[in-house]
Amino acid sequence: SMKHIFRMMKSIFAQATLDKIIATDPSGTFLKTTGYRIEKEDAKALSIDEQTRFINYLSDKQDKKLFTKQEYIFGLLALSTGMRRGELSALNWENIDLDSKTLKVTQAVSYCDREEVIGKPKTKSGIREIQLDNLSVTELRKYKLFLRSYFMTNKGYKTGWIFPKVDGETRTPVTSWCQRMSKTFKLLDIPFSLHNLRHTHASNMLSNNYPITQLAHRLGHADPSITLSIYS
């Protein structure tokens, strides 16, 4: 926002100088004039050991309860796709094609007046298709069967949400996922948050020589240079 305002003022001063309303352009450069400093925080990723402990813990913890099944699938998708928490929370079964092993990101949860609202991703590049790995597809098939059995519907699971609440109609909110994952990380003595799973996914892909342009699309970045600046 500060940069945007500065660019507008600089343009105004430049035009005023051309029109000879003022003698010289006083705007200078952004950093020197404002003294504003941009601190770049390194993207932190879980180590291989931390990733293994994280997934194994969620997998082993599964039982016939809805919450534990959801935590495993949510954690697995966050790590294997790099999706944002708002995108994961808004997932619907119609977004996933298990036969073609693809997942379409078409909506995301955002906040408006302290309430969660479902809409389109914040940028056009956020609307994308992600290829799923074999493990995720296998676990999603099992999870879908579990939901059908859990809600005991004659015609199968029809509510749509991949992460429904116990009523089967409404979805689990983003805040709940942040709290659940934070508890898991704390129990495993992993000093990270849910968003670090996105960083971990990107690091895993780059370490396996995944093309940067394709990774930018997978993460929903508008420009590969954004991906490079974060994960270089």
mmCIF file with all atom_site columns, C-alpha atoms in Angstrom:
data_model
loop_
_atom_site.group_PDB
_atom_site.id
_atom_site.type_symbol
_atom_site.label_atom_id
_atom_site.label_alt_id
_atom_site.label_comp_id
_atom_site.label_asym_id
_atom_site.label_entity_id
_atom_site.label_seq_id
_atom_site.pdbx_PDB_ins_code
_atom_site.Cartn_x
_atom_site.Cartn_y
_atom_site.Cartn_z
_atom_site.occupancy
_atom_site.B_iso_or_equiv
_atom_site.pdbx_formal_charge
_atom_site.auth_seq_id
_atom_site.auth_comp_id
_atom_site.auth_asym_id
_atom_site.auth_atom_id
_atom_site.pdbx_PDB_model_num
ATOM 1   C CA . SER A 1 1   ? 0.000   0.000   0.000   1.00 0.00 ? 1   SER A CA 1
ATOM 2   C CA . MET A 1 2   ? 2.819   2.409   0.852   1.00 0.00 ? 2   MET A CA 1
ATOM 3   C CA . LYS A 1 3   ? 4.558   1.648   -2.428  1.00 0.00 ? 3   LYS A CA 1
ATOM 4   C CA . HIS A 1 4   ? 1.346   2.157   -4.380  1.00 0.00 ? 4   HIS A CA 1
ATOM 5   C CA . ILE A 1 5   ? 0.701   5.555   -2.754  1.00 0.00 ? 5   ILE A CA 1
ATOM 6   C CA . PHE A 1 6   ? 4.310   6.559   -3.385  1.00 0.00 ? 6   PHE A CA 1
ATOM 7   C CA . ARG A 1 7   ? 4.057   5.666   -7.085  1.00 0.00 ? 7   ARG A CA 1
ATOM 8   C CA . MET A 1 8   ? 0.870   7.751   -7.407  1.00 0.00 ? 8   MET A CA 1
ATOM 9   C CA . MET A 1 9   ? 2.504   10.762  -5.738  1.00 0.00 ? 9   MET A CA 1
ATOM 10  C CA . LYS A 1 10  ? 5.637   10.401  -7.845  1.00 0.00 ? 10  LYS A CA 1
ATOM 11  C CA . SER A 1 11  ? 3.500   10.426  -10.990 1.00 0.00 ? 11  SER A CA 1
ATOM 12  C CA . ILE A 1 12  ? 1.673   13.556  -9.801  1.00 0.00 ? 12  ILE A CA 1
ATOM 13  C CA . PHE A 1 13  ? 4.936   15.347  -9.006  1.00 0.00 ? 13  PHE A CA 1
ATOM 14  C CA . ALA A 1 14  ? 6.412   14.342  -12.362 1.00 0.00 ? 14  ALA A CA 1
ATOM 15  C CA . GLN A 1 15  ? 3.413   15.776  -14.231 1.00 0.00 ? 15  GLN A CA 1
ATOM 16  C CA . ALA A 1 16  ? 3.504   18.933  -12.121 1.00 0.00 ? 16  ALA A CA 1
ATOM 17  C CA . THR A 1 17  ? 7.173   19.358  -13.030 1.00 0.00 ? 17  THR A CA 1
ATOM 18  C CA . LEU A 1 18  ? 6.412   18.960  -16.749 1.00 0.00 ? 18  LEU A CA 1
ATOM 19  C CA . ASP A 1 19  ? 3.611   21.513  -16.467 1.00 0.00 ? 19  ASP A CA 1
ATOM 20  C CA . LYS A 1 20  ? 6.047   23.872  -14.670 1.00 0.00 ? 20  LYS A CA 1
ATOM 21  C CA . ILE A 1 21  ? 3.772   24.065  -11.641 1.00 0.00 ? 21  ILE A CA 1
ATOM 22  C CA . ILE A 1 22  ? 6.751   23.112  -9.484  1.00 0.00 ? 22  ILE A CA 1
ATOM 23  C CA . ALA A 1 23  ? 10.443  23.533  -10.261 1.00 0.00 ? 23  ALA A CA 1
ATOM 24  C CA . THR A 1 24  ? 11.740  20.072  -9.360  1.00 0.00 ? 24  THR A CA 1
ATOM 25  C CA . ASP A 1 25  ? 10.331  16.658  -8.529  1.00 0.00 ? 25  ASP A CA 1
ATOM 26  C CA . PRO A 1 26  ? 10.699  16.225  -4.727  1.00 0.00 ? 26  PRO A CA 1
ATOM 27  C CA . SER A 1 27  ? 9.627   12.590  -4.565  1.00 0.00 ? 27  SER A CA 1
ATOM 28  C CA . GLY A 1 28  ? 13.069  10.971  -4.856  1.00 0.00 ? 28  GLY A CA 1
ATOM 29  C CA . THR A 1 29  ? 13.222  7.182   -4.461  1.00 0.00 ? 29  THR A CA 1
ATOM 30  C CA . PHE A 1 30  ? 10.924  5.101   -2.293  1.00 0.00 ? 30  PHE A CA 1
ATOM 31  C CA . LEU A 1 31  ? 13.416  3.623   0.169   1.00 0.00 ? 31  LEU A CA 1
ATOM 32  C CA . LYS A 1 32  ? 15.488  6.793   0.596   1.00 0.00 ? 32  LYS A CA 1
ATOM 33  C CA . THR A 1 33  ? 12.489  9.111   0.858   1.00 0.00 ? 33  THR A CA 1
ATOM 34  C CA . THR A 1 34  ? 10.364  6.972   3.177   1.00 0.00 ? 34  THR A CA 1
ATOM 35  C CA . GLY A 1 35  ? 13.115  5.223   5.081   1.00 0.00 ? 35  GLY A CA 1
ATOM 36  C CA . TYR A 1 36  ? 10.887  2.155   4.798   1.00 0.00 ? 36  TYR A CA 1
ATOM 37  C CA . ARG A 1 37  ? 12.727  -1.129  5.025   1.00 0.00 ? 37  ARG A CA 1
ATOM 38  C CA . ILE A 1 38  ? 11.461  -4.409  3.675   1.00 0.00 ? 38  ILE A CA 1
ATOM 39  C CA . GLU A 1 39  ? 12.553  -7.329  5.773   1.00 0.00 ? 39  GLU A CA 1
ATOM 40  C CA . LYS A 1 40  ? 12.607  -10.508 3.727   1.00 0.00 ? 40  LYS A CA 1
ATOM 41  C CA . GLU A 1 41  ? 11.878  -13.548 5.819   1.00 0.00 ? 41  GLU A CA 1
ATOM 42  C CA . ASP A 1 42  ? 13.330  -16.808 4.592   1.00 0.00 ? 42  ASP A CA 1
ATOM 43  C CA . ALA A 1 43  ? 10.805  -19.446 3.589   1.00 0.00 ? 43  ALA A CA 1
ATOM 44  C CA . LYS A 1 44  ? 11.208  -22.148 6.208   1.00 0.00 ? 44  LYS A CA 1
ATOM 45  C CA . ALA A 1 45  ? 10.588  -25.781 5.306   1.00 0.00 ? 45  ALA A CA 1
ATOM 46  C CA . LEU A 1 46  ? 10.290  -28.913 7.420   1.00 0.00 ? 46  LEU A CA 1
ATOM 47  C CA . SER A 1 47  ? 13.213  -31.319 7.274   1.00 0.00 ? 47  SER A CA 1
ATOM 48  C CA . ILE A 1 48  ? 12.728  -34.807 5.832   1.00 0.00 ? 48  ILE A CA 1
ATOM 49  C CA . ASP A 1 49  ? 12.616  -36.208 9.365   1.00 0.00 ? 49  ASP A CA 1
ATOM 50  C CA . GLU A 1 50  ? 9.997   -33.656 10.457  1.00 0.00 ? 50  GLU A CA 1
ATOM 51  C CA . GLN A 1 51  ? 7.859   -34.371 7.390   1.00 0.00 ? 51  GLN A CA 1
ATOM 52  C CA . THR A 1 52  ? 7.998   -38.106 8.063   1.00 0.00 ? 52  THR A CA 1
ATOM 53  C CA . ARG A 1 53  ? 7.080   -37.692 11.720  1.00 0.00 ? 53  ARG A CA 1
ATOM 54  C CA . PHE A 1 54  ? 4.259   -35.316 10.841  1.00 0.00 ? 54  PHE A CA 1
ATOM 55  C CA . ILE A 1 55  ? 2.586   -37.575 8.256   1.00 0.00 ? 55  ILE A CA 1
ATOM 56  C CA . ASN A 1 56  ? 3.166   -40.782 10.227  1.00 0.00 ? 56  ASN A CA 1
ATOM 57  C CA . TYR A 1 57  ? 1.680   -39.231 13.360  1.00 0.00 ? 57  TYR A CA 1
ATOM 58  C CA . LEU A 1 58  ? -1.497  -38.121 11.556  1.00 0.00 ? 58  LEU A CA 1
ATOM 59  C CA . SER A 1 59  ? -1.773  -41.459 9.756   1.00 0.00 ? 59  SER A CA 1
ATOM 60  C CA . ASP A 1 60  ? -1.290  -43.558 12.909  1.00 0.00 ? 60  ASP A CA 1
ATOM 61  C CA . LYS A 1 61  ? -3.717  -41.378 14.857  1.00 0.00 ? 61  LYS A CA 1
ATOM 62  C CA . GLN A 1 62  ? -6.593  -42.176 12.509  1.00 0.00 ? 62  GLN A CA 1
ATOM 63  C CA . ASP A 1 63  ? -9.577  -44.028 13.919  1.00 0.00 ? 63  ASP A CA 1
ATOM 64  C CA . LYS A 1 64  ? -13.301 -44.073 13.210  1.00 0.00 ? 64  LYS A CA 1
ATOM 65  C CA . LYS A 1 65  ? -13.683 -40.437 14.239  1.00 0.00 ? 65  LYS A CA 1
ATOM 66  C CA . LEU A 1 66  ? -14.280 -37.772 11.608  1.00 0.00 ? 66  LEU A CA 1
ATOM 67  C CA . PHE A 1 67  ? -11.752 -35.338 13.085  1.00 0.00 ? 67  PHE A CA 1
ATOM 68  C CA . THR A 1 68  ? -8.748  -37.656 12.940  1.00 0.00 ? 68  THR A CA 1
ATOM 69  C CA . LYS A 1 69  ? -9.500  -38.752 9.372   1.00 0.00 ? 69  LYS A CA 1
ATOM 70  C CA . GLN A 1 70  ? -9.815  -35.132 8.302   1.00 0.00 ? 70  GLN A CA 1
ATOM 71  C CA . GLU A 1 71  ? -6.586  -34.079 9.986   1.00 0.00 ? 71  GLU A CA 1
ATOM 72  C CA . TYR A 1 72  ? -4.642  -36.739 8.109   1.00 0.00 ? 72  TYR A CA 1
ATOM 73  C CA . ILE A 1 73  ? -6.122  -35.861 4.705   1.00 0.00 ? 73  ILE A CA 1
ATOM 74  C CA . PHE A 1 74  ? -5.783  -32.120 5.308   1.00 0.00 ? 74  PHE A CA 1
ATOM 75  C CA . GLY A 1 75  ? -2.138  -32.452 6.374   1.00 0.00 ? 75  GLY A CA 1
ATOM 76  C CA . LEU A 1 76  ? -1.367  -34.797 3.482   1.00 0.00 ? 76  LEU A CA 1
ATOM 77  C CA . LEU A 1 77  ? -2.888  -32.461 0.867   1.00 0.00 ? 77  LEU A CA 1
ATOM 78  C CA . ALA A 1 78  ? -1.216  -29.389 2.370   1.00 0.00 ? 78  ALA A CA 1
ATOM 79  C CA . LEU A 1 79  ? 2.163   -31.101 2.128   1.00 0.00 ? 79  LEU A CA 1
ATOM 80  C CA . SER A 1 80  ? 1.648   -32.773 -1.259  1.00 0.00 ? 80  SER A CA 1
ATOM 81  C CA . THR A 1 81  ? -0.003  -29.889 -3.149  1.00 0.00 ? 81  THR A CA 1
ATOM 82  C CA . GLY A 1 82  ? 1.271   -26.687 -1.518  1.00 0.00 ? 82  GLY A CA 1
ATOM 83  C CA . MET A 1 83  ? -2.260  -25.283 -1.426  1.00 0.00 ? 83  MET A CA 1
ATOM 84  C CA . ARG A 1 84  ? -3.081  -22.383 0.861   1.00 0.00 ? 84  ARG A CA 1
ATOM 85  C CA . ARG A 1 85  ? -5.183  -23.122 3.945   1.00 0.00 ? 85  ARG A CA 1
ATOM 86  C CA . GLY A 1 86  ? -8.127  -21.098 2.597   1.00 0.00 ? 86  GLY A CA 1
ATOM 87  C CA . GLU A 1 87  ? -8.045  -23.073 -0.650  1.00 0.00 ? 87  GLU A CA 1
ATOM 88  C CA . LEU A 1 88  ? -7.960  -26.404 1.176   1.00 0.00 ? 88  LEU A CA 1
ATOM 89  C CA . SER A 1 89  ? -10.808 -25.422 3.474   1.00 0.00 ? 89  SER A CA 1
ATOM 90  C CA . ALA A 1 90  ? -13.027 -24.552 0.492   1.00 0.00 ? 90  ALA A CA 1
ATOM 91  C CA . LEU A 1 91  ? -12.428 -27.820 -1.397  1.00 0.00 ? 91  LEU A CA 1
ATOM 92  C CA . ASN A 1 92  ? -15.431 -29.664 -2.768  1.00 0.00 ? 92  ASN A CA 1
ATOM 93  C CA . TRP A 1 93  ? -15.500 -33.192 -4.196  1.00 0.00 ? 93  TRP A CA 1
ATOM 94  C CA . GLU A 1 94  ? -16.422 -31.803 -7.597  1.00 0.00 ? 94  GLU A CA 1
ATOM 95  C CA . ASN A 1 95  ? -12.986 -30.127 -7.609  1.00 0.00 ? 95  ASN A CA 1
ATOM 96  C CA . ILE A 1 96  ? -11.243 -33.506 -7.586  1.00 0.00 ? 96  ILE A CA 1
ATOM 97  C CA . ASP A 1 97  ? -11.023 -36.081 -10.373 1.00 0.00 ? 97  ASP A CA 1
ATOM 98  C CA . LEU A 1 98  ? -9.483  -39.186 -8.847  1.00 0.00 ? 98  LEU A CA 1
ATOM 99  C CA . ASP A 1 99  ? -9.379  -41.001 -12.193 1.00 0.00 ? 99  ASP A CA 1
ATOM 100 C CA . SER A 1 100 ? -7.261  -38.327 -13.888 1.00 0.00 ? 100 SER A CA 1
ATOM 101 C CA . LYS A 1 101 ? -5.459  -37.583 -10.591 1.00 0.00 ? 101 LYS A CA 1
ATOM 102 C CA . THR A 1 102 ? -6.168  -33.852 -10.768 1.00 0.00 ? 102 THR A CA 1
ATOM 103 C CA . LEU A 1 103 ? -7.441  -31.228 -8.356  1.00 0.00 ? 103 LEU A CA 1
ATOM 104 C CA . LYS A 1 104 ? -8.922  -27.913 -9.506  1.00 0.00 ? 104 LYS A CA 1
ATOM 105 C CA . VAL A 1 105 ? -8.574  -24.858 -7.302  1.00 0.00 ? 105 VAL A CA 1
ATOM 106 C CA . THR A 1 106 ? -11.557 -22.641 -8.081  1.00 0.00 ? 106 THR A CA 1
ATOM 107 C CA . GLN A 1 107 ? -12.423 -21.017 -4.755  1.00 0.00 ? 107 GLN A CA 1
ATOM 108 C CA . ALA A 1 108 ? -10.928 -20.025 -1.430  1.00 0.00 ? 108 ALA A CA 1
ATOM 109 C CA . VAL A 1 109 ? -11.981 -18.823 1.996   1.00 0.00 ? 109 VAL A CA 1
ATOM 110 C CA . SER A 1 110 ? -11.265 -15.204 2.893   1.00 0.00 ? 110 SER A CA 1
ATOM 111 C CA . TYR A 1 111 ? -12.320 -12.953 5.769   1.00 0.00 ? 111 TYR A CA 1
ATOM 112 C CA . CYS A 1 112 ? -14.875 -10.151 5.646   1.00 0.00 ? 112 CYS A CA 1
ATOM 113 C CA . ASP A 1 113 ? -16.025 -8.413  8.840   1.00 0.00 ? 113 ASP A CA 1
ATOM 114 C CA . ARG A 1 114 ? -14.387 -11.213 10.832  1.00 0.00 ? 114 ARG A CA 1
ATOM 115 C CA . GLU A 1 115 ? -16.455 -13.839 9.055   1.00 0.00 ? 115 GLU A CA 1
ATOM 116 C CA . GLU A 1 116 ? -15.278 -16.478 6.622   1.00 0.00 ? 116 GLU A CA 1
ATOM 117 C CA . VAL A 1 117 ? -16.517 -15.935 3.083   1.00 0.00 ? 117 VAL A CA 1
ATOM 118 C CA . ILE A 1 118 ? -16.041 -18.262 0.121   1.00 0.00 ? 118 ILE A CA 1
ATOM 119 C CA . GLY A 1 119 ? -15.092 -16.646 -3.163  1.00 0.00 ? 119 GLY A CA 1
ATOM 120 C CA . LYS A 1 120 ? -12.588 -16.891 -5.960  1.00 0.00 ? 120 LYS A CA 1
ATOM 121 C CA . PRO A 1 121 ? -8.839  -17.037 -5.180  1.00 0.00 ? 121 PRO A CA 1
ATOM 122 C CA . LYS A 1 122 ? -7.273  -13.617 -4.648  1.00 0.00 ? 122 LYS A CA 1
ATOM 123 C CA . THR A 1 123 ? -5.638  -13.600 -8.122  1.00 0.00 ? 123 THR A CA 1
ATOM 124 C CA . LYS A 1 124 ? -6.498  -15.083 -11.524 1.00 0.00 ? 124 LYS A CA 1
ATOM 125 C CA . SER A 1 125 ? -3.423  -17.295 -11.292 1.00 0.00 ? 125 SER A CA 1
ATOM 126 C CA . GLY A 1 126 ? -4.916  -18.779 -8.130  1.00 0.00 ? 126 GLY A CA 1
ATOM 127 C CA . ILE A 1 127 ? -7.443  -20.611 -10.307 1.00 0.00 ? 127 ILE A CA 1
ATOM 128 C CA . ARG A 1 128 ? -5.443  -23.637 -11.408 1.00 0.00 ? 128 ARG A CA 1
ATOM 129 C CA . GLU A 1 129 ? -5.252  -27.396 -11.813 1.00 0.00 ? 129 GLU A CA 1
ATOM 130 C CA . ILE A 1 130 ? -2.855  -29.457 -9.686  1.00 0.00 ? 130 ILE A CA 1
ATOM 131 C CA . GLN A 1 131 ? -1.624  -32.967 -10.450 1.00 0.00 ? 131 GLN A CA 1
ATOM 132 C CA . LEU A 1 132 ? -2.004  -35.320 -7.478  1.00 0.00 ? 132 LEU A CA 1
ATOM 133 C CA . ASP A 1 133 ? 0.498   -37.996 -6.503  1.00 0.00 ? 133 ASP A CA 1
ATOM 134 C CA . ASN A 1 134 ? -0.467  -41.659 -6.170  1.00 0.00 ? 134 ASN A CA 1
ATOM 135 C CA . LEU A 1 135 ? -0.491  -41.661 -2.358  1.00 0.00 ? 135 LEU A CA 1
ATOM 136 C CA . SER A 1 136 ? -2.879  -38.694 -2.185  1.00 0.00 ? 136 SER A CA 1
ATOM 137 C CA . VAL A 1 137 ? -5.232  -40.307 -4.708  1.00 0.00 ? 137 VAL A CA 1
ATOM 138 C CA . THR A 1 138 ? -5.242  -43.609 -2.805  1.00 0.00 ? 138 THR A CA 1
ATOM 139 C CA . GLU A 1 139 ? -5.892  -41.924 0.549   1.00 0.00 ? 139 GLU A CA 1
ATOM 140 C CA . LEU A 1 140 ? -8.608  -39.695 -0.916  1.00 0.00 ? 140 LEU A CA 1
ATOM 141 C CA . ARG A 1 141 ? -10.428 -42.762 -2.263  1.00 0.00 ? 141 ARG A CA 1
ATOM 142 C CA . LYS A 1 142 ? -10.347 -44.352 1.202   1.00 0.00 ? 142 LYS A CA 1
ATOM 143 C CA . TYR A 1 143 ? -11.454 -41.105 2.817   1.00 0.00 ? 143 TYR A CA 1
ATOM 144 C CA . LYS A 1 144 ? -14.393 -40.710 0.438   1.00 0.00 ? 144 LYS A CA 1
ATOM 145 C CA . LEU A 1 145 ? -15.609 -44.214 1.293   1.00 0.00 ? 145 LEU A CA 1
ATOM 146 C CA . PHE A 1 146 ? -15.220 -43.388 4.982   1.00 0.00 ? 146 PHE A CA 1
ATOM 147 C CA . LEU A 1 147 ? -17.412 -40.281 4.618   1.00 0.00 ? 147 LEU A CA 1
ATOM 148 C CA . ARG A 1 148 ? -20.137 -42.279 2.894   1.00 0.00 ? 148 ARG A CA 1
ATOM 149 C CA . SER A 1 149 ? -20.092 -44.803 5.711   1.00 0.00 ? 149 SER A CA 1
ATOM 150 C CA . TYR A 1 150 ? -19.820 -42.176 8.446   1.00 0.00 ? 150 TYR A CA 1
ATOM 151 C CA . PHE A 1 151 ? -22.862 -40.194 7.312   1.00 0.00 ? 151 PHE A CA 1
ATOM 152 C CA . MET A 1 152 ? -24.756 -43.387 6.429   1.00 0.00 ? 152 MET A CA 1
ATOM 153 C CA . THR A 1 153 ? -26.489 -42.039 3.336   1.00 0.00 ? 153 THR A CA 1
ATOM 154 C CA . ASN A 1 154 ? -28.233 -44.498 1.058   1.00 0.00 ? 154 ASN A CA 1
ATOM 155 C CA . LYS A 1 155 ? -27.116 -42.798 -2.134  1.00 0.00 ? 155 LYS A CA 1
ATOM 156 C CA . GLY A 1 156 ? -23.606 -41.999 -0.977  1.00 0.00 ? 156 GLY A CA 1
ATOM 157 C CA . TYR A 1 157 ? -21.962 -38.891 0.411   1.00 0.00 ? 157 TYR A CA 1
ATOM 158 C CA . LYS A 1 158 ? -23.720 -35.929 -1.205  1.00 0.00 ? 158 LYS A CA 1
ATOM 159 C CA . THR A 1 159 ? -22.955 -32.867 0.891   1.00 0.00 ? 159 THR A CA 1
ATOM 160 C CA . GLY A 1 160 ? -19.995 -31.906 -1.262  1.00 0.00 ? 160 GLY A CA 1
ATOM 161 C CA . TRP A 1 161 ? -17.456 -30.524 1.212   1.00 0.00 ? 161 TRP A CA 1
ATOM 162 C CA . ILE A 1 162 ? -14.254 -32.524 1.491   1.00 0.00 ? 162 ILE A CA 1
ATOM 163 C CA . PHE A 1 163 ? -13.870 -31.381 5.093   1.00 0.00 ? 163 PHE A CA 1
ATOM 164 C CA . PRO A 1 164 ? -17.439 -31.247 6.474   1.00 0.00 ? 164 PRO A CA 1
ATOM 165 C CA . LYS A 1 165 ? -18.380 -30.707 10.087  1.00 0.00 ? 165 LYS A CA 1
ATOM 166 C CA . VAL A 1 166 ? -20.247 -33.434 11.964  1.00 0.00 ? 166 VAL A CA 1
ATOM 167 C CA . ASP A 1 167 ? -23.579 -32.146 10.638  1.00 0.00 ? 167 ASP A CA 1
ATOM 168 C CA . GLY A 1 168 ? -22.454 -33.181 7.167   1.00 0.00 ? 168 GLY A CA 1
ATOM 169 C CA . GLU A 1 169 ? -23.676 -29.935 5.639   1.00 0.00 ? 169 GLU A CA 1
ATOM 170 C CA . THR A 1 170 ? -21.288 -27.155 6.668   1.00 0.00 ? 170 THR A CA 1
ATOM 171 C CA . ARG A 1 171 ? -17.519 -27.142 6.221   1.00 0.00 ? 171 ARG A CA 1
ATOM 172 C CA . THR A 1 172 ? -14.836 -27.007 8.900   1.00 0.00 ? 172 THR A CA 1
ATOM 173 C CA . PRO A 1 173 ? -13.588 -23.382 9.227   1.00 0.00 ? 173 PRO A CA 1
ATOM 174 C CA . VAL A 1 174 ? -10.011 -22.294 8.487   1.00 0.00 ? 174 VAL A CA 1
ATOM 175 C CA . THR A 1 175 ? -9.418  -21.228 12.088  1.00 0.00 ? 175 THR A CA 1
ATOM 176 C CA . SER A 1 176 ? -10.081 -24.775 13.227  1.00 0.00 ? 176 SER A CA 1
ATOM 177 C CA . TRP A 1 177 ? -7.385  -26.103 10.876  1.00 0.00 ? 177 TRP A CA 1
ATOM 178 C CA . CYS A 1 178 ? -4.833  -23.593 12.115  1.00 0.00 ? 178 CYS A CA 1
ATOM 179 C CA . GLN A 1 179 ? -5.509  -24.649 15.694  1.00 0.00 ? 179 GLN A CA 1
ATOM 180 C CA . ARG A 1 180 ? -5.426  -28.381 14.947  1.00 0.00 ? 180 ARG A CA 1
ATOM 181 C CA . MET A 1 181 ? -2.191  -28.246 12.964  1.00 0.00 ? 181 MET A CA 1
ATOM 182 C CA . SER A 1 182 ? -0.559  -25.999 15.576  1.00 0.00 ? 182 SER A CA 1
ATOM 183 C CA . LYS A 1 183 ? -1.353  -28.584 18.268  1.00 0.00 ? 183 LYS A CA 1
ATOM 184 C CA . THR A 1 184 ? 0.121   -31.342 16.107  1.00 0.00 ? 184 THR A CA 1
ATOM 185 C CA . PHE A 1 185 ? 3.326   -29.405 15.469  1.00 0.00 ? 185 PHE A CA 1
ATOM 186 C CA . LYS A 1 186 ? 3.639   -28.640 19.176  1.00 0.00 ? 186 LYS A CA 1
ATOM 187 C CA . LEU A 1 187 ? 3.176   -32.299 20.147  1.00 0.00 ? 187 LEU A CA 1
ATOM 188 C CA . LEU A 1 188 ? 5.860   -33.327 17.654  1.00 0.00 ? 188 LEU A CA 1
ATOM 189 C CA . ASP A 1 189 ? 8.191   -30.518 18.752  1.00 0.00 ? 189 ASP A CA 1
ATOM 190 C CA . ILE A 1 190 ? 8.230   -29.033 15.236  1.00 0.00 ? 190 ILE A CA 1
ATOM 191 C CA . PRO A 1 191 ? 8.616   -25.222 15.473  1.00 0.00 ? 191 PRO A CA 1
ATOM 192 C CA . PHE A 1 192 ? 6.458   -24.357 12.455  1.00 0.00 ? 192 PHE A CA 1
ATOM 193 C CA . SER A 1 193 ? 2.907   -23.413 11.460  1.00 0.00 ? 193 SER A CA 1
ATOM 194 C CA . LEU A 1 194 ? 0.428   -24.655 8.874   1.00 0.00 ? 194 LEU A CA 1
ATOM 195 C CA . HIS A 1 195 ? 1.726   -22.260 6.199   1.00 0.00 ? 195 HIS A CA 1
ATOM 196 C CA . ASN A 1 196 ? 5.181   -23.856 6.427   1.00 0.00 ? 196 ASN A CA 1
ATOM 197 C CA . LEU A 1 197 ? 3.754   -26.975 4.766   1.00 0.00 ? 197 LEU A CA 1
ATOM 198 C CA . ARG A 1 198 ? 3.340   -24.853 1.619   1.00 0.00 ? 198 ARG A CA 1
ATOM 199 C CA . HIS A 1 199 ? 6.984   -23.796 1.834   1.00 0.00 ? 199 HIS A CA 1
ATOM 200 C CA . THR A 1 200 ? 7.977   -27.411 2.405   1.00 0.00 ? 200 THR A CA 1
ATOM 201 C CA . HIS A 1 201 ? 6.093   -28.564 -0.681  1.00 0.00 ? 201 HIS A CA 1
ATOM 202 C CA . ALA A 1 202 ? 7.819   -25.960 -2.845  1.00 0.00 ? 202 ALA A CA 1
ATOM 203 C CA . SER A 1 203 ? 11.229  -26.923 -1.464  1.00 0.00 ? 203 SER A CA 1
ATOM 204 C CA . ASN A 1 204 ? 10.541  -30.611 -2.103  1.00 0.00 ? 204 ASN A CA 1
ATOM 205 C CA . MET A 1 205 ? 9.569   -29.914 -5.708  1.00 0.00 ? 205 MET A CA 1
ATOM 206 C CA . LEU A 1 206 ? 12.618  -27.738 -6.381  1.00 0.00 ? 206 LEU A CA 1
ATOM 207 C CA . SER A 1 207 ? 14.993  -30.262 -4.811  1.00 0.00 ? 207 SER A CA 1
ATOM 208 C CA . ASN A 1 208 ? 13.614  -32.798 -7.292  1.00 0.00 ? 208 ASN A CA 1
ATOM 209 C CA . ASN A 1 209 ? 14.333  -30.446 -10.230 1.00 0.00 ? 209 ASN A CA 1
ATOM 210 C CA . TYR A 1 210 ? 10.700  -29.504 -10.834 1.00 0.00 ? 210 TYR A CA 1
ATOM 211 C CA . PRO A 1 211 ? 10.581  -26.650 -13.430 1.00 0.00 ? 211 PRO A CA 1
ATOM 212 C CA . ILE A 1 212 ? 10.186  -23.257 -11.773 1.00 0.00 ? 212 ILE A CA 1
ATOM 213 C CA . THR A 1 213 ? 7.495   -22.093 -14.234 1.00 0.00 ? 213 THR A CA 1
ATOM 214 C CA . GLN A 1 214 ? 5.379   -25.170 -13.512 1.00 0.00 ? 214 GLN A CA 1
ATOM 215 C CA . LEU A 1 215 ? 5.932   -24.765 -9.773  1.00 0.00 ? 215 LEU A CA 1
ATOM 216 C CA . ALA A 1 216 ? 4.753   -21.139 -9.978  1.00 0.00 ? 216 ALA A CA 1
ATOM 217 C CA . HIS A 1 217 ? 1.535   -22.335 -11.630 1.00 0.00 ? 217 HIS A CA 1
ATOM 218 C CA . ARG A 1 218 ? 1.144   -25.126 -9.065  1.00 0.00 ? 218 ARG A CA 1
ATOM 219 C CA . LEU A 1 219 ? 1.452   -22.633 -6.195  1.00 0.00 ? 219 LEU A CA 1
ATOM 220 C CA . GLY A 1 220 ? -0.823  -20.070 -7.841  1.00 0.00 ? 220 GLY A CA 1
ATOM 221 C CA . HIS A 1 221 ? 1.870   -17.428 -8.350  1.00 0.00 ? 221 HIS A CA 1
ATOM 222 C CA . ALA A 1 222 ? 1.252   -14.933 -11.143 1.00 0.00 ? 222 ALA A CA 1
ATOM 223 C CA . ASP A 1 223 ? 4.931   -14.690 -12.040 1.00 0.00 ? 223 ASP A CA 1
ATOM 224 C CA . PRO A 1 224 ? 7.733   -17.295 -11.711 1.00 0.00 ? 224 PRO A CA 1
ATOM 225 C CA . SER A 1 225 ? 9.973   -14.499 -10.411 1.00 0.00 ? 225 SER A CA 1
ATOM 226 C CA . ILE A 1 226 ? 7.767   -14.394 -7.302  1.00 0.00 ? 226 ILE A CA 1
ATOM 227 C CA . THR A 1 227 ? 8.447   -18.091 -6.737  1.00 0.00 ? 227 THR A CA 1
ATOM 228 C CA . LEU A 1 228 ? 12.170  -17.580 -7.281  1.00 0.00 ? 228 LEU A CA 1
ATOM 229 C CA . SER A 1 229 ? 12.337  -14.618 -4.904  1.00 0.00 ? 229 SER A CA 1
ATOM 230 C CA . ILE A 1 230 ? 10.784  -16.713 -2.124  1.00 0.00 ? 230 ILE A CA 1
ATOM 231 C CA . TYR A 1 231 ? 12.460  -20.068 -2.706  1.00 0.00 ? 231 TYR A CA 1
ATOM 232 C CA . SER A 1 232 ? 15.757  -19.175 -4.380  1.00 0.00 ? 232 SER A CA 1
#
